[in-house]
Structure formats: C-alpha cells, structure tokens
C-alpha cells in the first residue's frame, strides 16, 4: 500500500506506463487488434486485422486508471476483504478515489488523437451508475455503461473478461490494452497455472513481444492474481541459500 498509494516510485512507474501507451498508439500506422483472436492460445497467439473499424484502447478500472484510496484506507486498519464490503464501496466510494498518476493526461492525449477509451472492469453491472460517476468525477470520463464501460454481469461469464473483450473488439480496432492483472489481457493467464508456469508464459517469445507493444501493465502489489505462491514456489529450491555462520 505504501508503494502503490504513496511512493514517488510507484507514481513514476505508472507515469512511465502511461507515457508508453500514448507513444505506442501515436506511432501506429497500420494497426492490428491486440485482442487475442478466437481460438488462439498463449502458446500460439493470433490476432485479427481491423479493417475500417474505429480505433479504441481498452483499460481496466481499479488500480489501472482509478486508485481506490478510500477503500484501501479502511483495509489498512485490518478490515478483512469481503464481497459485501466491496459492493458497498462501489456504491458509495465515488469521491474517495484518485486518478492513477499519468492516467488523466494520457487519456486526454489518446482522445485528442480520435481514439475511443473503453473501460472493461470487474466492478458489478448492478453498480454501473456510481462506477460511471467515480470515473467521471476523477476526470477520466466519459464512461457510459454498454458503450464505453463494460462490467461484470454484462454477460454470463462473471469475472472473466474475454467475452466482453470480444464484444468490444467487434465494434472497435483495439490498438492497445492496459491493466494491473494478467486477466486484463486474456483469461487464459488465469487457467490454473502454477506461479512458475504463469511467470514463464509471460516471458515466452510470442507473449513477451506484446509487453509495451500493445499490452501495458500498471503496478499493483496490493491485491490480485499476482500474489500467489508458497515460499518454495517463489524461491526455486535449487537457488536456496542460508548463511554459513562464518566470516572470511
């Protein structure tokens, strides 16, 4: 929390990512969709041409464009996470948020290029109105549910985002995507891999080529799918070390 919500380093990493998004989109001349094509895999990713569809960039909301400062302030007191508490936050935490550093300026620059900004969030569709208000109030809008804001409950897949991504990609040429979780790019990243396998796949040549070149990750060391793994899963046994007890 100190890193993400208070540190200069965290702000710098976010601004760096947003500057990269703007630079990448500005440089595109013959864009290809960065949404994985239907039937593609992480081992064999495939993309589709855009034709004449208008350009869009798709972003997650929480900890990607919007910092949930009020909710995390409450969590920092030791409050355990619960869905009911989060739903209460979605409905009432409209003003206790802030834009991610760099986001407001980057979204304005992208819109000035004629690019549509679309938000794809796992906030609840039942709370669409307050979510719209939070985004707009932070200076990140416009956001209109069903047009430029897609939410959990918009289809039958719950928190999975690929169905919503397909809906967006059918309307737009998605030239870039940004998020703080791998699921903001493809649900395939959350298909039950071990932490080591998941880390390996993002480094595979075909996927590695997308980071910073269509797919942009924002920092989030506070919560989410990244925070998994036992001590031995995080630190491979072959690399374990302990002090020898002597000085030389």
PDB file of C-alpha atoms in Angstrom:
ATOM      1  CA  UNK A   1       0.000   0.000   0.000  1.00  0.00           C
ATOM      2  CA  UNK A   2       2.832   2.389   0.817  1.00  0.00           C
ATOM      3  CA  UNK A   3       4.385   1.686  -2.566  1.00  0.00           C
ATOM      4  CA  UNK A   4       1.251   1.935  -4.705  1.00  0.00           C
ATOM      5  CA  UNK A   5      -0.650   4.709  -2.974  1.00  0.00           C
ATOM      6  CA  UNK A   6       2.073   6.933  -1.514  1.00  0.00           C
ATOM      7  CA  UNK A   7       5.502   6.421  -3.068  1.00  0.00           C
ATOM      8  CA  UNK A   8       7.139   8.536  -5.729  1.00  0.00           C
ATOM      9  CA  UNK A   9       8.498   5.315  -7.196  1.00  0.00           C
ATOM     10  CA  UNK A  10       5.003   3.882  -7.656  1.00  0.00           C
ATOM     11  CA  UNK A  11       3.827   7.102  -9.296  1.00  0.00           C
ATOM     12  CA  UNK A  12       6.854   7.101 -11.601  1.00  0.00           C
ATOM     13  CA  UNK A  13       6.209   3.531 -12.760  1.00  0.00           C
ATOM     14  CA  UNK A  14       2.587   4.408 -13.533  1.00  0.00           C
ATOM     15  CA  UNK A  15       3.524   7.568 -15.448  1.00  0.00           C
ATOM     16  CA  UNK A  16       6.136   5.583 -17.358  1.00  0.00           C
ATOM     17  CA  UNK A  17       3.481   3.076 -18.439  1.00  0.00           C
ATOM     18  CA  UNK A  18       1.031   5.785 -19.476  1.00  0.00           C
ATOM     19  CA  UNK A  19       3.678   7.639 -21.476  1.00  0.00           C
ATOM     20  CA  UNK A  20       4.463   4.359 -23.244  1.00  0.00           C
ATOM     21  CA  UNK A  21       0.785   3.792 -24.114  1.00  0.00           C
ATOM     22  CA  UNK A  22       0.481   7.229 -25.708  1.00  0.00           C
ATOM     23  CA  UNK A  23       3.739   6.861 -27.629  1.00  0.00           C
ATOM     24  CA  UNK A  24       2.806   3.418 -28.922  1.00  0.00           C
ATOM     25  CA  UNK A  25      -0.676   4.423 -30.092  1.00  0.00           C
ATOM     26  CA  UNK A  26       0.626   7.593 -31.734  1.00  0.00           C
ATOM     27  CA  UNK A  27       3.153   5.561 -33.748  1.00  0.00           C
ATOM     28  CA  UNK A  28       0.630   3.084 -35.177  1.00  0.00           C
ATOM     29  CA  UNK A  29       0.079   3.360 -38.928  1.00  0.00           C
ATOM     30  CA  UNK A  30      -1.488   0.013 -39.876  1.00  0.00           C
ATOM     31  CA  UNK A  31      -2.995  -1.191 -36.614  1.00  0.00           C
ATOM     32  CA  UNK A  32      -3.858  -4.789 -35.834  1.00  0.00           C
ATOM     33  CA  UNK A  33      -6.131  -5.722 -32.936  1.00  0.00           C
ATOM     34  CA  UNK A  34      -4.276  -6.632 -29.743  1.00  0.00           C
ATOM     35  CA  UNK A  35      -7.195  -8.776 -28.519  1.00  0.00           C
ATOM     36  CA  UNK A  36      -6.361 -12.458 -28.914  1.00  0.00           C
ATOM     37  CA  UNK A  37      -8.321 -13.970 -31.788  1.00  0.00           C
ATOM     38  CA  UNK A  38     -10.956 -16.578 -31.030  1.00  0.00           C
ATOM     39  CA  UNK A  39      -9.306 -19.994 -30.662  1.00  0.00           C
ATOM     40  CA  UNK A  40      -5.825 -18.548 -30.105  1.00  0.00           C
ATOM     41  CA  UNK A  41      -3.667 -19.779 -27.235  1.00  0.00           C
ATOM     42  CA  UNK A  42      -0.838 -18.265 -25.246  1.00  0.00           C
ATOM     43  CA  UNK A  43       1.494 -20.784 -26.885  1.00  0.00           C
ATOM     44  CA  UNK A  44       0.231 -19.796 -30.333  1.00  0.00           C
ATOM     45  CA  UNK A  45      -1.237 -16.294 -30.075  1.00  0.00           C
ATOM     46  CA  UNK A  46      -3.053 -14.891 -33.090  1.00  0.00           C
ATOM     47  CA  UNK A  47      -4.523 -11.500 -33.871  1.00  0.00           C
ATOM     48  CA  UNK A  48      -7.063 -10.150 -36.327  1.00  0.00           C
ATOM     49  CA  UNK A  49      -6.859  -7.268 -38.774  1.00  0.00           C
ATOM     50  CA  UNK A  50      -9.007  -4.249 -38.013  1.00  0.00           C
ATOM     51  CA  UNK A  51     -10.403  -3.334 -41.397  1.00  0.00           C
ATOM     52  CA  UNK A  52     -12.127   0.038 -41.190  1.00  0.00           C
ATOM     53  CA  UNK A  53     -13.230  -0.188 -37.557  1.00  0.00           C
ATOM     54  CA  UNK A  54     -12.515   2.932 -35.459  1.00  0.00           C
ATOM     55  CA  UNK A  55      -9.605   2.781 -33.017  1.00  0.00           C
ATOM     56  CA  UNK A  56     -10.082   2.167 -29.316  1.00  0.00           C
ATOM     57  CA  UNK A  57      -7.896   1.489 -26.310  1.00  0.00           C
ATOM     58  CA  UNK A  58      -9.280  -0.743 -23.540  1.00  0.00           C
ATOM     59  CA  UNK A  59      -8.393  -0.285 -19.883  1.00  0.00           C
ATOM     60  CA  UNK A  60      -9.270  -1.950 -16.624  1.00  0.00           C
ATOM     61  CA  UNK A  61     -10.520   0.491 -13.965  1.00  0.00           C
ATOM     62  CA  UNK A  62      -9.366  -0.340 -10.421  1.00  0.00           C
ATOM     63  CA  UNK A  63      -5.671   0.371  -9.857  1.00  0.00           C
ATOM     64  CA  UNK A  64      -5.294   0.907 -13.605  1.00  0.00           C
ATOM     65  CA  UNK A  65      -6.999   4.254 -14.118  1.00  0.00           C
ATOM     66  CA  UNK A  66      -8.511   4.716 -10.646  1.00  0.00           C
ATOM     67  CA  UNK A  67      -6.866   4.395  -7.225  1.00  0.00           C
ATOM     68  CA  UNK A  68      -9.285   3.160  -4.553  1.00  0.00           C
ATOM     69  CA  UNK A  69      -7.789   5.230  -1.765  1.00  0.00           C
ATOM     70  CA  UNK A  70     -10.857   5.247   0.478  1.00  0.00           C
ATOM     71  CA  UNK A  71     -11.355   1.501   0.363  1.00  0.00           C
ATOM     72  CA  UNK A  72      -7.688   0.718   0.969  1.00  0.00           C
ATOM     73  CA  UNK A  73      -7.536   3.242   3.829  1.00  0.00           C
ATOM     74  CA  UNK A  74     -10.247   1.190   5.514  1.00  0.00           C
ATOM     75  CA  UNK A  75      -8.477  -2.055   4.613  1.00  0.00           C
ATOM     76  CA  UNK A  76      -5.229  -0.753   6.133  1.00  0.00           C
ATOM     77  CA  UNK A  77      -6.925  -0.742   9.536  1.00  0.00           C
ATOM     78  CA  UNK A  78      -7.077  -4.546   9.347  1.00  0.00           C
ATOM     79  CA  UNK A  79     -10.529  -4.926   7.853  1.00  0.00           C
ATOM     80  CA  UNK A  80     -10.789  -8.288   6.053  1.00  0.00           C
ATOM     81  CA  UNK A  81     -11.902  -8.251   2.436  1.00  0.00           C
ATOM     82  CA  UNK A  82     -15.463  -9.300   1.734  1.00  0.00           C
ATOM     83  CA  UNK A  83     -17.661  -9.029  -1.310  1.00  0.00           C
ATOM     84  CA  UNK A  84     -20.387  -7.185   0.620  1.00  0.00           C
ATOM     85  CA  UNK A  85     -17.855  -4.595   1.792  1.00  0.00           C
ATOM     86  CA  UNK A  86     -16.551  -4.168  -1.764  1.00  0.00           C
ATOM     87  CA  UNK A  87     -20.097  -3.786  -3.147  1.00  0.00           C
ATOM     88  CA  UNK A  88     -20.732  -1.104  -0.535  1.00  0.00           C
ATOM     89  CA  UNK A  89     -17.564   0.647  -1.715  1.00  0.00           C
ATOM     90  CA  UNK A  90     -18.661   0.516  -5.376  1.00  0.00           C
ATOM     91  CA  UNK A  91     -21.975   2.133  -4.435  1.00  0.00           C
ATOM     92  CA  UNK A  92     -20.681   4.818  -2.075  1.00  0.00           C
ATOM     93  CA  UNK A  93     -16.949   5.416  -2.666  1.00  0.00           C
ATOM     94  CA  UNK A  94     -17.486   7.768  -5.579  1.00  0.00           C
ATOM     95  CA  UNK A  95     -15.393  10.667  -4.307  1.00  0.00           C
ATOM     96  CA  UNK A  96     -12.777   8.805  -2.245  1.00  0.00           C
ATOM     97  CA  UNK A  97     -10.735   7.899  -5.324  1.00  0.00           C
ATOM     98  CA  UNK A  98      -7.956   9.485  -7.366  1.00  0.00           C
ATOM     99  CA  UNK A  99      -6.687   9.023 -10.911  1.00  0.00           C
ATOM    100  CA  UNK A 100      -3.648   6.799 -11.294  1.00  0.00           C
ATOM    101  CA  UNK A 101      -0.644   9.111 -11.875  1.00  0.00           C
ATOM    102  CA  UNK A 102      -0.382   9.818 -15.590  1.00  0.00           C
ATOM    103  CA  UNK A 103      -3.801   8.398 -16.469  1.00  0.00           C
ATOM    104  CA  UNK A 104      -5.771  11.608 -16.817  1.00  0.00           C
ATOM    105  CA  UNK A 105      -3.217  13.215 -19.117  1.00  0.00           C
ATOM    106  CA  UNK A 106      -2.772  10.058 -21.187  1.00  0.00           C
ATOM    107  CA  UNK A 107      -6.493   9.505 -21.706  1.00  0.00           C
ATOM    108  CA  UNK A 108      -6.870  13.108 -22.823  1.00  0.00           C
ATOM    109  CA  UNK A 109      -3.999  12.692 -25.291  1.00  0.00           C
ATOM    110  CA  UNK A 110      -5.481   9.474 -26.698  1.00  0.00           C
ATOM    111  CA  UNK A 111      -8.909  11.043 -27.123  1.00  0.00           C
ATOM    112  CA  UNK A 112      -7.289  14.014 -28.876  1.00  0.00           C
ATOM    113  CA  UNK A 113      -5.956  11.506 -31.438  1.00  0.00           C
ATOM    114  CA  UNK A 114      -9.511  10.374 -32.116  1.00  0.00           C
ATOM    115  CA  UNK A 115      -9.132   7.134 -30.157  1.00  0.00           C
ATOM    116  CA  UNK A 116     -12.123   5.919 -28.114  1.00  0.00           C
ATOM    117  CA  UNK A 117     -11.391   4.983 -24.497  1.00  0.00           C
ATOM    118  CA  UNK A 118     -13.247   1.868 -23.332  1.00  0.00           C
ATOM    119  CA  UNK A 119     -13.214   0.582 -19.754  1.00  0.00           C
ATOM    120  CA  UNK A 120     -13.547  -3.163 -19.050  1.00  0.00           C
ATOM    121  CA  UNK A 121     -13.913  -3.696 -15.309  1.00  0.00           C
ATOM    122  CA  UNK A 122     -14.946  -6.448 -12.914  1.00  0.00           C
ATOM    123  CA  UNK A 123     -16.991  -3.971 -10.930  1.00  0.00           C
ATOM    124  CA  UNK A 124     -20.627  -5.047 -10.861  1.00  0.00           C
ATOM    125  CA  UNK A 125     -23.078  -4.076 -13.581  1.00  0.00           C
ATOM    126  CA  UNK A 126     -25.587  -3.515 -10.767  1.00  0.00           C
ATOM    127  CA  UNK A 127     -23.418  -0.585  -9.672  1.00  0.00           C
ATOM    128  CA  UNK A 128     -22.913   0.897 -13.136  1.00  0.00           C
ATOM    129  CA  UNK A 129     -24.180   4.371 -12.250  1.00  0.00           C
ATOM    130  CA  UNK A 130     -21.825   5.002  -9.289  1.00  0.00           C
ATOM    131  CA  UNK A 131     -18.922   3.496 -11.249  1.00  0.00           C
ATOM    132  CA  UNK A 132     -19.617   5.913 -14.102  1.00  0.00           C
ATOM    133  CA  UNK A 133     -19.735   8.741 -11.555  1.00  0.00           C
ATOM    134  CA  UNK A 134     -16.412   7.726  -9.957  1.00  0.00           C
ATOM    135  CA  UNK A 135     -14.633   7.593 -13.324  1.00  0.00           C
ATOM    136  CA  UNK A 136     -16.091  10.885 -14.500  1.00  0.00           C
ATOM    137  CA  UNK A 137     -15.529  12.586 -11.135  1.00  0.00           C
ATOM    138  CA  UNK A 138     -11.834  11.682 -11.271  1.00  0.00           C
ATOM    139  CA  UNK A 139     -11.526  13.415 -14.634  1.00  0.00           C
ATOM    140  CA  UNK A 140     -11.179  10.169 -16.597  1.00  0.00           C
ATOM    141  CA  UNK A 141     -14.523  10.139 -18.416  1.00  0.00           C
ATOM    142  CA  UNK A 142     -16.688   9.939 -20.348  1.00  0.00           C
ATOM    143  CA  UNK A 143     -17.832   6.461 -19.347  1.00  0.00           C
ATOM    144  CA  UNK A 144     -21.221   5.106 -20.365  1.00  0.00           C
ATOM    145  CA  UNK A 145     -22.316   1.591 -19.439  1.00  0.00           C
ATOM    146  CA  UNK A 146     -22.784  -0.604 -22.506  1.00  0.00           C
ATOM    147  CA  UNK A 147     -20.942   1.835 -24.755  1.00  0.00           C
ATOM    148  CA  UNK A 148     -17.576   2.735 -23.238  1.00  0.00           C
ATOM    149  CA  UNK A 149     -17.914   0.879 -19.916  1.00  0.00           C
ATOM    150  CA  UNK A 150     -18.289  -2.894 -19.628  1.00  0.00           C
ATOM    151  CA  UNK A 151     -18.795  -4.625 -16.284  1.00  0.00           C
ATOM    152  CA  UNK A 152     -19.124  -7.999 -14.593  1.00  0.00           C
ATOM    153  CA  UNK A 153     -22.670  -9.179 -15.190  1.00  0.00           C
ATOM    154  CA  UNK A 154     -22.882  -7.817 -18.722  1.00  0.00           C
ATOM    155  CA  UNK A 155     -22.706 -11.421 -19.923  1.00  0.00           C
ATOM    156  CA  UNK A 156     -22.920 -14.886 -18.376  1.00  0.00           C
ATOM    157  CA  UNK A 157     -19.171 -15.288 -17.755  1.00  0.00           C
ATOM    158  CA  UNK A 158     -18.946 -13.409 -14.460  1.00  0.00           C
ATOM    159  CA  UNK A 159     -15.477 -12.070 -13.739  1.00  0.00           C
ATOM    160  CA  UNK A 160     -13.992 -13.440 -16.960  1.00  0.00           C
ATOM    161  CA  UNK A 161     -13.283 -10.653 -19.414  1.00  0.00           C
ATOM    162  CA  UNK A 162     -12.747 -12.382 -22.753  1.00  0.00           C
ATOM    163  CA  UNK A 163     -16.435 -12.258 -23.683  1.00  0.00           C
ATOM    164  CA  UNK A 164     -16.559  -8.525 -23.023  1.00  0.00           C
ATOM    165  CA  UNK A 165     -13.286  -8.059 -24.911  1.00  0.00           C
ATOM    166  CA  UNK A 166     -14.805  -9.856 -27.902  1.00  0.00           C
ATOM    167  CA  UNK A 167     -17.847  -7.568 -27.782  1.00  0.00           C
ATOM    168  CA  UNK A 168     -15.603  -4.503 -27.724  1.00  0.00           C
ATOM    169  CA  UNK A 169     -13.344  -5.869 -30.496  1.00  0.00           C
ATOM    170  CA  UNK A 170     -16.375  -6.469 -32.706  1.00  0.00           C
ATOM    171  CA  UNK A 171     -17.074  -2.723 -32.617  1.00  0.00           C
ATOM    172  CA  UNK A 172     -13.557  -1.308 -32.498  1.00  0.00           C
ATOM    173  CA  UNK A 173      -9.995  -1.838 -33.596  1.00  0.00           C
ATOM    174  CA  UNK A 174      -8.445  -2.329 -30.149  1.00  0.00           C
ATOM    175  CA  UNK A 175      -4.934  -0.970 -30.680  1.00  0.00           C
ATOM    176  CA  UNK A 176      -3.803  -1.235 -27.039  1.00  0.00           C
ATOM    177  CA  UNK A 177      -4.922  -2.592 -23.669  1.00  0.00           C
ATOM    178  CA  UNK A 178      -3.858  -1.712 -20.142  1.00  0.00           C
ATOM    179  CA  UNK A 179      -4.400  -3.346 -16.774  1.00  0.00           C
ATOM    180  CA  UNK A 180      -2.867  -4.324 -13.441  1.00  0.00           C
ATOM    181  CA  UNK A 181      -3.706  -8.053 -13.686  1.00  0.00           C
ATOM    182  CA  UNK A 182      -2.881 -10.562 -16.449  1.00  0.00           C
ATOM    183  CA  UNK A 183      -6.597 -11.273 -16.780  1.00  0.00           C
ATOM    184  CA  UNK A 184      -6.936  -7.752 -18.171  1.00  0.00           C
ATOM    185  CA  UNK A 185      -5.284  -9.101 -21.333  1.00  0.00           C
ATOM    186  CA  UNK A 186      -6.589 -12.665 -21.576  1.00  0.00           C
ATOM    187  CA  UNK A 187      -8.489 -15.065 -19.333  1.00  0.00           C
ATOM    188  CA  UNK A 188      -6.021 -17.751 -20.461  1.00  0.00           C
ATOM    189  CA  UNK A 189      -3.490 -16.391 -17.973  1.00  0.00           C
ATOM    190  CA  UNK A 190      -5.831 -17.460 -15.151  1.00  0.00           C
ATOM    191  CA  UNK A 191      -6.355 -21.042 -16.318  1.00  0.00           C
ATOM    192  CA  UNK A 192      -4.925 -22.659 -13.192  1.00  0.00           C
ATOM    193  CA  UNK A 193      -1.183 -22.492 -13.881  1.00  0.00           C
ATOM    194  CA  UNK A 194       1.304 -22.601 -11.040  1.00  0.00           C
ATOM    195  CA  UNK A 195       3.064 -19.303 -10.273  1.00  0.00           C
ATOM    196  CA  UNK A 196       6.186 -20.585 -12.051  1.00  0.00           C
ATOM    197  CA  UNK A 197       4.268 -21.614 -15.181  1.00  0.00           C
ATOM    198  CA  UNK A 198       2.398 -18.324 -15.236  1.00  0.00           C
ATOM    199  CA  UNK A 199       5.639 -16.366 -14.893  1.00  0.00           C
ATOM    200  CA  UNK A 200       7.205 -18.447 -17.664  1.00  0.00           C
ATOM    201  CA  UNK A 201       4.407 -17.888 -20.156  1.00  0.00           C
ATOM    202  CA  UNK A 202       4.637 -14.091 -19.926  1.00  0.00           C
ATOM    203  CA  UNK A 203       8.318 -14.462 -20.844  1.00  0.00           C
ATOM    204  CA  UNK A 204       7.725 -16.765 -23.817  1.00  0.00           C
ATOM    205  CA  UNK A 205       8.831 -15.010 -27.028  1.00  0.00           C
ATOM    206  CA  UNK A 206       5.401 -14.569 -28.620  1.00  0.00           C
ATOM    207  CA  UNK A 207       3.852 -13.098 -25.464  1.00  0.00           C
ATOM    208  CA  UNK A 208       6.929 -11.144 -24.340  1.00  0.00           C
ATOM    209  CA  UNK A 209       6.799  -9.233 -27.622  1.00  0.00           C
ATOM    210  CA  UNK A 210       3.432  -7.746 -26.625  1.00  0.00           C
ATOM    211  CA  UNK A 211       4.503  -6.084 -23.352  1.00  0.00           C
ATOM    212  CA  UNK A 212       4.977  -2.403 -24.112  1.00  0.00           C
ATOM    213  CA  UNK A 213       3.843  -3.043 -27.689  1.00  0.00           C
ATOM    214  CA  UNK A 214       0.069  -3.233 -27.353  1.00  0.00           C
ATOM    215  CA  UNK A 215      -0.207  -4.628 -23.823  1.00  0.00           C
ATOM    216  CA  UNK A 216       0.699  -2.322 -20.928  1.00  0.00           C
ATOM    217  CA  UNK A 217       0.867  -3.341 -17.250  1.00  0.00           C
ATOM    218  CA  UNK A 218       0.302  -0.944 -14.345  1.00  0.00           C
ATOM    219  CA  UNK A 219       1.815  -1.734 -10.916  1.00  0.00           C
ATOM    220  CA  UNK A 220      -0.325  -3.346  -8.217  1.00  0.00           C
ATOM    221  CA  UNK A 221       1.495  -5.077  -5.353  1.00  0.00           C
ATOM    222  CA  UNK A 222      -1.567  -4.738  -3.083  1.00  0.00           C
ATOM    223  CA  UNK A 223      -4.017  -7.421  -4.271  1.00  0.00           C
ATOM    224  CA  UNK A 224      -4.901  -9.721  -7.137  1.00  0.00           C
ATOM    225  CA  UNK A 225      -3.818 -12.814  -9.033  1.00  0.00           C
ATOM    226  CA  UNK A 226      -0.124 -11.932  -8.817  1.00  0.00           C
ATOM    227  CA  UNK A 227       0.023 -12.510  -5.061  1.00  0.00           C
ATOM    228  CA  UNK A 228       0.231 -16.289  -5.000  1.00  0.00           C
ATOM    229  CA  UNK A 229       2.851 -18.938  -4.333  1.00  0.00           C
ATOM    230  CA  UNK A 230       4.396 -20.706  -1.374  1.00  0.00           C
ATOM    231  CA  UNK A 231       7.917 -19.914  -0.213  1.00  0.00           C
ATOM    232  CA  UNK A 232       9.321 -22.763  -2.334  1.00  0.00           C
ATOM    233  CA  UNK A 233       7.237 -21.708  -5.340  1.00  0.00           C
ATOM    234  CA  UNK A 234       8.528 -18.152  -5.106  1.00  0.00           C
ATOM    235  CA  UNK A 235      12.128 -19.190  -4.463  1.00  0.00           C
ATOM    236  CA  UNK A 236      13.201 -22.254  -6.530  1.00  0.00           C
ATOM    237  CA  UNK A 237      14.812 -24.926  -4.321  1.00  0.00           C
ATOM    238  CA  UNK A 238      17.960 -25.012  -6.458  1.00  0.00           C
ATOM    239  CA  UNK A 239      18.579 -21.362  -5.562  1.00  0.00           C
ATOM    240  CA  UNK A 240      18.049 -21.567  -1.792  1.00  0.00           C
ATOM    241  CA  UNK A 241      20.811 -20.071   0.336  1.00  0.00           C
ATOM    242  CA  UNK A 242      21.488 -19.692   4.038  1.00  0.00           C
ATOM    243  CA  UNK A 243      24.358 -18.066   5.929  1.00  0.00           C
ATOM    244  CA  UNK A 244      27.306 -20.371   6.600  1.00  0.00           C
ATOM    245  CA  UNK A 245      27.885 -18.884  10.028  1.00  0.00           C
ATOM    246  CA  UNK A 246      31.467 -17.888   9.351  1.00  0.00           C
ATOM    247  CA  UNK A 247      33.263 -14.791   8.099  1.00  0.00           C
ATOM    248  CA  UNK A 248      36.102 -14.953   5.608  1.00  0.00           C
TER     249      UNK A 248
END
